[in-house]
GROMACS .gro file of C-alpha atoms in nm:
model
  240
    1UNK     CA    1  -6.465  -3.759   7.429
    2UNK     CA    2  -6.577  -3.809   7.081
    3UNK     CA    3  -6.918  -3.627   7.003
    4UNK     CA    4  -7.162  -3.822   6.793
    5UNK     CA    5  -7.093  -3.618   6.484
    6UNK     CA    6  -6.795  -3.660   6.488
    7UNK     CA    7  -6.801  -4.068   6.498
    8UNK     CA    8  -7.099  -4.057   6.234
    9UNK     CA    9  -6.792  -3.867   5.997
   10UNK     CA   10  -6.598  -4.136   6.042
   11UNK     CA   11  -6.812  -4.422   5.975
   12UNK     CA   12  -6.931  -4.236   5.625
   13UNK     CA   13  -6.572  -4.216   5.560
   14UNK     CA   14  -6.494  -4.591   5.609
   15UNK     CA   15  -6.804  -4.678   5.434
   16UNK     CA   16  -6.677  -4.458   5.132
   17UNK     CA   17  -6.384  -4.622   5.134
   18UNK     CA   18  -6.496  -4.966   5.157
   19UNK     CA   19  -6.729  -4.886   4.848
   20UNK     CA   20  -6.449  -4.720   4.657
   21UNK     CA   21  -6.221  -5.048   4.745
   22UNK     CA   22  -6.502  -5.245   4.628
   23UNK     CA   23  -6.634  -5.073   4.272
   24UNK     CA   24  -6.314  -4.887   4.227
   25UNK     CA   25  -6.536  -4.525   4.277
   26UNK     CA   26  -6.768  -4.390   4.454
   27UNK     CA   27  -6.615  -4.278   4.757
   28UNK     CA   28  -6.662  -3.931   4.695
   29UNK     CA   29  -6.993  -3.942   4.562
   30UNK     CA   30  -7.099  -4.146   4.885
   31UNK     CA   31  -6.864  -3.916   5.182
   32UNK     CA   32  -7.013  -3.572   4.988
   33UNK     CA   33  -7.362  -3.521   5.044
   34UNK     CA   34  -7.357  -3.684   5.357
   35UNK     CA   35  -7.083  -3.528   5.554
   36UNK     CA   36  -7.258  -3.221   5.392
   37UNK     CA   37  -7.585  -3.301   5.622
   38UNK     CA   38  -7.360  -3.239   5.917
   39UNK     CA   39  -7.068  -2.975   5.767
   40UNK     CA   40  -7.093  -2.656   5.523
   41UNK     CA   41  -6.967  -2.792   5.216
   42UNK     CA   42  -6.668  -2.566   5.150
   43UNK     CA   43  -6.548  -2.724   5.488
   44UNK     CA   44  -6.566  -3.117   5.348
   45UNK     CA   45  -6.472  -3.107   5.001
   46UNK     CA   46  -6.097  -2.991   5.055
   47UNK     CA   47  -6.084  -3.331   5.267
   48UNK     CA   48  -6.295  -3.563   5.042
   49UNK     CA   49  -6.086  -3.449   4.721
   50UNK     CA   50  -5.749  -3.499   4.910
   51UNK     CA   51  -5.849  -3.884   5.058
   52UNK     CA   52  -5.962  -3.945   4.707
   53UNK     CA   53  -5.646  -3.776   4.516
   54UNK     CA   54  -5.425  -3.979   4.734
   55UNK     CA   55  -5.621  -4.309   4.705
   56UNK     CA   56  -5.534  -4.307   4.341
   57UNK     CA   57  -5.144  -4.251   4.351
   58UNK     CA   58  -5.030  -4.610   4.346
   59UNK     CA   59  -5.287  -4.655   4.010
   60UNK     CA   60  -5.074  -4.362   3.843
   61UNK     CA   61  -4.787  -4.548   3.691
   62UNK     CA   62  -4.953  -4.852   3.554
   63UNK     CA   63  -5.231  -4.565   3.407
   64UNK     CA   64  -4.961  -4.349   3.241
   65UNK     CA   65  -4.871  -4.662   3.034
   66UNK     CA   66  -5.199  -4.755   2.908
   67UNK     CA   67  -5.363  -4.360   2.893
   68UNK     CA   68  -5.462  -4.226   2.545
   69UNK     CA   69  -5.339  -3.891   2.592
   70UNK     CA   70  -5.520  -3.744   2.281
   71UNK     CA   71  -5.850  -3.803   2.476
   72UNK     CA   72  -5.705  -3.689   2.824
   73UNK     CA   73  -5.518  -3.345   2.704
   74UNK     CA   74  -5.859  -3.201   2.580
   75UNK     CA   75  -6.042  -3.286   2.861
   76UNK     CA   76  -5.763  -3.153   3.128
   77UNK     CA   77  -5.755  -2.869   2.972
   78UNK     CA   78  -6.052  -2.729   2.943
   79UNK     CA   79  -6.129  -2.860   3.333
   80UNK     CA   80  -5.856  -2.654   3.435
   81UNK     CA   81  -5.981  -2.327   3.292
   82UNK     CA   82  -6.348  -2.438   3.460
   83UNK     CA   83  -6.222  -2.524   3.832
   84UNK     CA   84  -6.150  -2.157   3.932
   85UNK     CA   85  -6.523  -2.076   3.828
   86UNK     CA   86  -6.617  -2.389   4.018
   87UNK     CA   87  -6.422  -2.258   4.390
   88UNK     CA   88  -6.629  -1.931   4.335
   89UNK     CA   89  -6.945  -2.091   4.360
   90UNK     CA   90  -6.838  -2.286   4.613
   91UNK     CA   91  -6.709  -1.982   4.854
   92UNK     CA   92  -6.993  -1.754   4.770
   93UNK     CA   93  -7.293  -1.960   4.708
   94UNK     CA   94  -7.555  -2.071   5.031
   95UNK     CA   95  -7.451  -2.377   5.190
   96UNK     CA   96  -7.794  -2.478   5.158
   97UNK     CA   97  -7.787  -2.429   4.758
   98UNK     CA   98  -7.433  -2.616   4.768
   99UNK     CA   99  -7.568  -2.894   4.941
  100UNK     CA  100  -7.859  -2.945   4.726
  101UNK     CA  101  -7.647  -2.890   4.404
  102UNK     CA  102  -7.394  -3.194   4.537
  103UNK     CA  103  -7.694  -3.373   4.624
  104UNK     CA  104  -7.890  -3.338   4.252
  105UNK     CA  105  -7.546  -3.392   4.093
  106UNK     CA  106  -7.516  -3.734   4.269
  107UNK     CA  107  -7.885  -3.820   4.209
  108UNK     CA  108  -7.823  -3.727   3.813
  109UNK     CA  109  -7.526  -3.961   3.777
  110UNK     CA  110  -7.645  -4.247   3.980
  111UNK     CA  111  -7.957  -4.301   3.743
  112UNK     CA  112  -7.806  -4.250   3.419
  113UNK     CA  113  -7.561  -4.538   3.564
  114UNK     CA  114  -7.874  -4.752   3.687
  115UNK     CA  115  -8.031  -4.654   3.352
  116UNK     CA  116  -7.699  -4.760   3.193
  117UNK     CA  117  -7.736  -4.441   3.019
  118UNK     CA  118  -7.406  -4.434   2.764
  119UNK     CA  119  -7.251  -4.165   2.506
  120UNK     CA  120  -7.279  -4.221   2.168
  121UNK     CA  121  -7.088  -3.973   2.022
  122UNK     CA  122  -6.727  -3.901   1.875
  123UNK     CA  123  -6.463  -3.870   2.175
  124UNK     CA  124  -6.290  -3.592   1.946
  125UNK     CA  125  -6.130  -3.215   2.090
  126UNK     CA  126  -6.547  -3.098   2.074
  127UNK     CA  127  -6.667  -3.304   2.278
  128UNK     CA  128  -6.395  -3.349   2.510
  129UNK     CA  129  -6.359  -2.972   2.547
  130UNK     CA  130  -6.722  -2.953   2.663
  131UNK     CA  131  -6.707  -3.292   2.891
  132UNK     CA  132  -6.372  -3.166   3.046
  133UNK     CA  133  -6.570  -2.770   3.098
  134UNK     CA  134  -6.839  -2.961   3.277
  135UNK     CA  135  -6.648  -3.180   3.474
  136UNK     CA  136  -6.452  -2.868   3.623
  137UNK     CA  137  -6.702  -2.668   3.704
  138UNK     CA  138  -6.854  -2.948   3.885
  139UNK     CA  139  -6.518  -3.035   4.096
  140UNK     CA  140  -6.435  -2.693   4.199
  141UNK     CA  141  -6.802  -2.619   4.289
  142UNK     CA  142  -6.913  -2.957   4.417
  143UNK     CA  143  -6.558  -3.191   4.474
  144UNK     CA  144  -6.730  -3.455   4.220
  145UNK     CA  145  -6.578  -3.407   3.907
  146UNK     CA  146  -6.598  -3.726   3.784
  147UNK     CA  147  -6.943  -3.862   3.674
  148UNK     CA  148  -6.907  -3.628   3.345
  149UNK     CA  149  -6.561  -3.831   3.288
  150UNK     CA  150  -6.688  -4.129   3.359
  151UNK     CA  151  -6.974  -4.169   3.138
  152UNK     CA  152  -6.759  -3.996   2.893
  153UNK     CA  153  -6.501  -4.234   2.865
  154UNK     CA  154  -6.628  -4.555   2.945
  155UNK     CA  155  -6.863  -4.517   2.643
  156UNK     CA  156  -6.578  -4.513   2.409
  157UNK     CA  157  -6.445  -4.817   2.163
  158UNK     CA  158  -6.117  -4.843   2.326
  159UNK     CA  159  -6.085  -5.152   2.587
  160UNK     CA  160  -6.131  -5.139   2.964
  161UNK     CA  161  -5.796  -5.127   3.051
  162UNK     CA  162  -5.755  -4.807   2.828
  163UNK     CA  163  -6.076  -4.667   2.952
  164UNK     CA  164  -5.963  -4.764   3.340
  165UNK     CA  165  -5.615  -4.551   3.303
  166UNK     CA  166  -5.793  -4.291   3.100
  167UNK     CA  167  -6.025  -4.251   3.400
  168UNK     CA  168  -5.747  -4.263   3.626
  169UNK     CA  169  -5.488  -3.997   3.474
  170UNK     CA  170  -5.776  -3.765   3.393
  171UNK     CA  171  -5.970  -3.738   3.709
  172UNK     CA  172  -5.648  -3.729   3.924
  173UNK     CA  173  -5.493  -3.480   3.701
  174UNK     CA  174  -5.813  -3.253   3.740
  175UNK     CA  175  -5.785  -3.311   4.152
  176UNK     CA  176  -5.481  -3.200   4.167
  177UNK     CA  177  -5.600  -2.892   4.009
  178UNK     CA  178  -5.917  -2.820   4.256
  179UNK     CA  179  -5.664  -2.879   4.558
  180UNK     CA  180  -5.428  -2.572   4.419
  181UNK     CA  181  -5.733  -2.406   4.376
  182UNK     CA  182  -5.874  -2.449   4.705
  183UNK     CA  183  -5.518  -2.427   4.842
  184UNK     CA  184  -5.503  -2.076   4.661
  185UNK     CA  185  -5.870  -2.019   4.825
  186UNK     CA  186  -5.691  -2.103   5.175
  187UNK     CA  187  -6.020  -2.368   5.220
  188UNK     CA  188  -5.767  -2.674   5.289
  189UNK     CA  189  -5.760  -2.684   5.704
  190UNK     CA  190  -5.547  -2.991   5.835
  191UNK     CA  191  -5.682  -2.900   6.198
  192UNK     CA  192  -6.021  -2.908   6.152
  193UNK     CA  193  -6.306  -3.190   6.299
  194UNK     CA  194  -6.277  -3.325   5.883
  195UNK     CA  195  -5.897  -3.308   5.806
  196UNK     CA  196  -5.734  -3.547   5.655
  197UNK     CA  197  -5.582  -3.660   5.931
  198UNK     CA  198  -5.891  -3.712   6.100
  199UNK     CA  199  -6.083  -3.933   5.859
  200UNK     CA  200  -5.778  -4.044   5.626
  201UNK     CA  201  -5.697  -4.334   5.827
  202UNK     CA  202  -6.083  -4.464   5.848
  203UNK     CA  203  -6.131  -4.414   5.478
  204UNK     CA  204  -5.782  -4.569   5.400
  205UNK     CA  205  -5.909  -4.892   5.622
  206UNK     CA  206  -6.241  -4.885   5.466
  207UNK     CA  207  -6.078  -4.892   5.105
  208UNK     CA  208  -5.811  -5.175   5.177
  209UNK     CA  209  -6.091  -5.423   5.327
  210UNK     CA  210  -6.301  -5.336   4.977
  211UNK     CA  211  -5.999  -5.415   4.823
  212UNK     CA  212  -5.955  -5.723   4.985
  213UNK     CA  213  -6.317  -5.838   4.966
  214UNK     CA  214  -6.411  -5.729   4.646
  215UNK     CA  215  -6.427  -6.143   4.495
  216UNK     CA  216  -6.627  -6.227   4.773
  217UNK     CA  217  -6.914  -5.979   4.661
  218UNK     CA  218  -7.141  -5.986   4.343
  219UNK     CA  219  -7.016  -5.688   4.131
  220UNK     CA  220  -7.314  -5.636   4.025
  221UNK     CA  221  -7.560  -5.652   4.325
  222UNK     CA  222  -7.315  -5.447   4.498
  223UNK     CA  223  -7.318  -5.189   4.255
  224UNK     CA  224  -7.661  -5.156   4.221
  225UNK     CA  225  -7.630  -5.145   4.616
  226UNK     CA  226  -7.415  -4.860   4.584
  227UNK     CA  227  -7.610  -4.651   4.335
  228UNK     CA  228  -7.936  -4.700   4.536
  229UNK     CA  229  -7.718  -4.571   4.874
  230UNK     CA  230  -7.631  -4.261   4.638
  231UNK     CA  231  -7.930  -4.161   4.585
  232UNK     CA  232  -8.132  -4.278   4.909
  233UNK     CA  233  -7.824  -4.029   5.077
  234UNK     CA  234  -7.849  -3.743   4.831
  235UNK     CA  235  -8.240  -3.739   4.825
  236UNK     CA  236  -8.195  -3.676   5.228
  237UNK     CA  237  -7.922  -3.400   5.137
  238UNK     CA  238  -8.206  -3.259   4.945
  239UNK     CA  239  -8.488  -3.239   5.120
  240UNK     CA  240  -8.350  -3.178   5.452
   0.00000   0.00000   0.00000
């Protein structure tokens, strides 16, 4: 018999996928702080960064083609050297201090987006060195790597589509790199209550309807849906 935990996981991990479907992220930043309400963190975020690393495979080729490498290299790097530091505050610090750091990262990222917040600055090796530090700490530590990244490179000059596979490459490049880490940690269990196995298939079903839906929503309203959800979620991560 399922317990009720154990259904609530799977619902946030269809919602997180039907929000990722829908806005093309998210689904970590939504599945995170609230599977960590119910689950230490260092138990959830070897999952969440797995369904997320493999939701992003078949968007690898067409990114490779359109990437600008001399902004991704910089960033990858210096993420790499970051992630390790990352996994040892995630093994060593309070799950209670983990969850609240997840939670305040989320809450940070979703107002500077509702804010519409945006870098100014040069995208040259300083700033991506610093960007790409940041953003590994924060995956290794908190499996949400990405809101550094994001505001990062959508602020640039280049177009969309260059941003998009910029994105793309760089945050599943630096994924790949917290799962060896947390592979190296031995924190990846594919028989626990939140395997992969276990929620893959409802976040995989959750991110094909988005996908399939997404025209019938208003981008917009269901962003700003989203971001509110984020923060609503994380604020109860936070206090509780």
């Amino acid at each position: 018999m399922l317990s009720g935990i154990l259904i609530a996981s799977m619902a946030i991990a269809a919602v997180g996928g039907l929000i990722r479907g829908v806005t093309g992220f998210g689904g970590s930043l939504v599945m995170t702080p609230a599977l960590a309400l119910m689950y230490e963190p260092k138990l959830i975020i070897p999952t969440v960064l797995l369904l997320e690393t493999f939701a992003a495979v078949p968007m690898l080729r067409g990114a490779i083609a359109k990437a600008n490498f001399r902004v991704i290299v910089p960033i990858c790097s210096a993420a790499f050297l970051t992630v390790p530091l990352g996994g040892y505050l995630l093994v060593n610090m309070d799950p209670v201090a983990s969850r609240r750091w997840i939670a305040c990262t989320v809450i940070v990222f979703a107002l500077l987006l509702l804010t519409k917040v945006r870098y100014t600055g040069s995208t040259k090796w300083g700033p991506s060195l610093v960007v790409g530090s940041l953003s590994g700490v924060l995956l290794g530590g908190t499996g949400i790597g990405g809101p550094p990244i994001i505001l990062y490179i959508l602020s640039g000059l280049g177009s969309i589509d260059a941003a998009r596979a910029n994105l793309t490459l760089a945050a599943s490049a630096i994924s790949i790199a917290g799962l060896a880490m947390l592979w190296f940690r031995g924190l990846i269990d594919f028989n626990g209550p939140v395997s992969v196995f276990v929620l893959g298939p409802f976040f995989y079903l959750g991110t094909a309807l988005g996908m399939r839906f997404f025209r019938r929503f208003s981008e917009q309203g269901f962003r700003l849906f989203t971001l509110l959800l984020l923060i609503v979620v994380s604020l109860i991560a936070l206090i509780r």
